[in-house]
Structures are given as structure tokens and as C-alpha cells.
Amino acid sequence: PKKNYHLSGDNKSDKMDAYNLCDRLRSGVLKRVWHGGDRVESLRQLAHSYQELTKDSTRLKLRLKALFRSRGIQVSDDLYDSIMQGELIAKLPIAEQRTRALHLADLLERVTQRREQAYKDMVRLASRDKMYQAVISIPQFGEVFTSLFIATVCTPHRFRTRGQFCS
């Protein structure tokens, strides 16, 4: 894309871009750009969903913990356990804070369930890929990293050299 971009010239408009692209295509100057394979598009979408749900889960946990810290109440990871949550939320002095904490806890529970389902779907789909067994056999590579790796790389054959692939 960078090489193709530098061939455009200074004046930019849709009409000029279309003309320049057609002209370069006719003369054979355009360089190939890999846009990804269709076979991993669904895995890529599931991986994106899993990553977003992980971010949302982390954000909700931090917001819930901050609510208690703002009142000087020390909490541990028991805050995220649904059994201990009731006791900890009862320690909040203001009723509106308790309501807010209950809403955040409810949201966290739903996001966690969706995240677990996205995890299962992503790993199930990735395990069907022919690269899965080779990649997961590498030490330190778990199911999540392997799935994200396959969704990102798609195939090692799209890289010209080993160095490009490794970086």
C-alpha cells in the first residue's frame, strides 16, 4: 500500500485516484496487497468479539472496585464472586451507591457469561484449522493465544521471508 500510495501524485480527488489506479493497473505497476483469507474471517470476528468482551470485563471490574475504594472500603477479589458480593455491597453507606454497585455487578456477570461463550466459540472454530495443532504445540502457547494468532496470521505463506513472519 505504501508503494502504491507514493505513485498517486500530489493532487488528490476521487476522479484522479480512480484514473491513476486504472492507469497503473494497465501498465502493470501496481504491487499486490494481501487482504486476508475468507476462511478465517469468522474466526477473526470471534477473536475481535472475545477481545472486546475482555476489555469490557476489565473495565467493569475496575469501576466496581473504584466504587468501594472511593468510600475507603478495602476489597479483594471476593468482590467478583457472586456469593460474597452481597455482604460487600451491604457495607456501602449510601443506598444509591449500593444500587449502582448492584447494577455494575449484574453487568459484570452478564459480560462474563458472554465472554466465556465467545471463548468457547473462538477456540472451537480455531481448533478446526489445520494450523491449530502445530501452533498450540509450541510451549507457552495456550488456546486463546493460538486462536488469536491464527486469526491474525491466517497463513505463514503470505510473508516473503521468515524474518517478516517472526516479527
Short mmCIF file of C-alpha atoms in Angstrom, two decimals, residues 15-112:
data_model
loop_
_atom_site.label_atom_id
_atom_site.label_comp_id
_atom_site.label_asym_id
_atom_site.label_seq_id
_atom_site.Cartn_x
_atom_site.Cartn_y
_atom_site.Cartn_z
CA LYS A 15 -11.71 11.00 -10.03
CA MET A 16 -7.93 11.44 -10.15
CA ASP A 17 -7.37 8.45 -7.85
CA ALA A 18 -9.58 6.23 -9.98
CA TYR A 19 -7.81 7.36 -13.15
CA ASN A 20 -4.36 6.81 -11.61
CA LEU A 21 -5.29 3.34 -10.34
CA CYS A 22 -6.64 2.33 -13.75
CA ASP A 23 -3.56 3.69 -15.47
CA ARG A 24 -1.21 1.85 -13.09
CA LEU A 25 -3.20 -1.37 -13.46
CA ARG A 26 -2.93 -1.19 -17.25
CA SER A 27 0.81 -0.56 -17.12
CA GLY A 28 1.41 -3.32 -14.53
CA VAL A 29 2.98 -1.01 -11.94
CA LEU A 30 0.60 -1.85 -9.06
CA LYS A 31 2.03 -4.01 -6.28
CA ARG A 32 -0.01 -6.84 -4.80
CA VAL A 33 -1.60 -6.30 -1.39
CA TRP A 34 -2.82 -9.22 0.71
CA HIS A 35 -6.25 -8.54 2.23
CA GLY A 36 -6.75 -11.73 4.15
CA GLY A 37 -8.37 -15.03 3.57
CA ASP A 38 -12.07 -15.65 3.72
CA ARG A 39 -11.56 -18.92 5.55
CA VAL A 40 -10.54 -17.16 8.78
CA GLU A 41 -12.91 -14.19 8.60
CA SER A 42 -15.40 -15.77 11.02
CA LEU A 43 -12.55 -16.64 13.41
CA ARG A 44 -11.29 -13.08 13.13
CA GLN A 45 -14.74 -11.77 14.10
CA LEU A 46 -14.98 -14.14 17.07
CA ALA A 47 -11.49 -13.15 18.21
CA HIS A 48 -12.42 -9.47 18.00
CA SER A 49 -15.59 -10.15 20.00
CA TYR A 50 -13.61 -12.03 22.66
CA GLN A 51 -11.06 -9.22 22.97
CA GLU A 52 -13.77 -6.56 23.28
CA LEU A 53 -15.62 -8.55 25.94
CA THR A 54 -12.35 -8.98 27.84
CA LYS A 55 -11.81 -5.21 27.78
CA ASP A 56 -15.39 -4.61 28.93
CA SER A 57 -14.99 -7.11 31.75
CA THR A 58 -11.80 -5.46 32.96
CA ARG A 59 -13.39 -2.01 32.77
CA LEU A 60 -16.41 -3.13 34.81
CA LYS A 61 -14.22 -4.76 37.45
CA LEU A 62 -12.18 -1.57 37.81
CA ARG A 63 -15.31 0.57 38.08
CA LEU A 64 -16.80 -1.72 40.74
CA LYS A 65 -13.59 -1.73 42.75
CA ALA A 66 -13.28 2.06 42.43
CA LEU A 67 -16.76 2.46 43.91
CA PHE A 68 -15.59 0.74 47.09
CA ARG A 69 -12.24 2.49 47.18
CA SER A 70 -13.98 5.88 47.00
CA ARG A 71 -15.54 5.04 50.38
CA GLY A 72 -12.31 3.69 51.85
CA ILE A 73 -13.53 0.09 51.88
CA GLN A 74 -10.79 -2.43 51.17
CA VAL A 75 -11.92 -5.26 48.90
CA SER A 76 -10.24 -8.31 47.46
CA ASP A 77 -11.11 -10.49 44.51
CA ASP A 78 -14.08 -11.76 46.54
CA LEU A 79 -15.89 -8.73 45.15
CA TYR A 80 -16.30 -10.53 41.83
CA ASP A 81 -17.69 -13.70 43.48
CA SER A 82 -21.49 -13.60 43.42
CA ILE A 83 -21.74 -15.24 46.89
CA MET A 84 -19.57 -12.65 48.66
CA GLN A 85 -20.87 -9.68 46.66
CA GLY A 86 -23.99 -9.23 48.78
CA GLU A 87 -22.03 -8.85 52.01
CA LEU A 88 -19.58 -6.40 50.49
CA ILE A 89 -22.27 -4.29 48.82
CA ALA A 90 -24.13 -4.07 52.13
CA LYS A 91 -21.07 -2.25 53.57
CA LEU A 92 -21.68 0.75 51.28
CA PRO A 93 -23.26 3.55 53.38
CA ILE A 94 -25.42 5.25 50.72
CA ALA A 95 -28.38 3.44 49.15
CA GLU A 96 -27.67 4.86 45.69
CA GLN A 97 -24.13 3.51 45.83
CA ARG A 98 -25.48 0.08 46.70
CA THR A 99 -27.85 0.31 43.73
CA ARG A 100 -25.03 1.36 41.44
CA ALA A 101 -22.85 -1.49 42.73
CA LEU A 102 -25.66 -3.97 42.09
CA HIS A 103 -26.07 -2.69 38.53
CA LEU A 104 -22.34 -2.94 37.88
CA ALA A 105 -22.22 -6.44 39.39
CA ASP A 106 -25.15 -7.53 37.22
CA LEU A 107 -23.48 -6.12 34.09
CA LEU A 108 -20.22 -7.82 35.02
CA GLU A 109 -21.95 -11.16 35.41
CA ARG A 110 -23.62 -10.88 32.00
CA VAL A 111 -20.42 -9.75 30.27
CA THR A 112 -18.50 -12.60 31.91
#
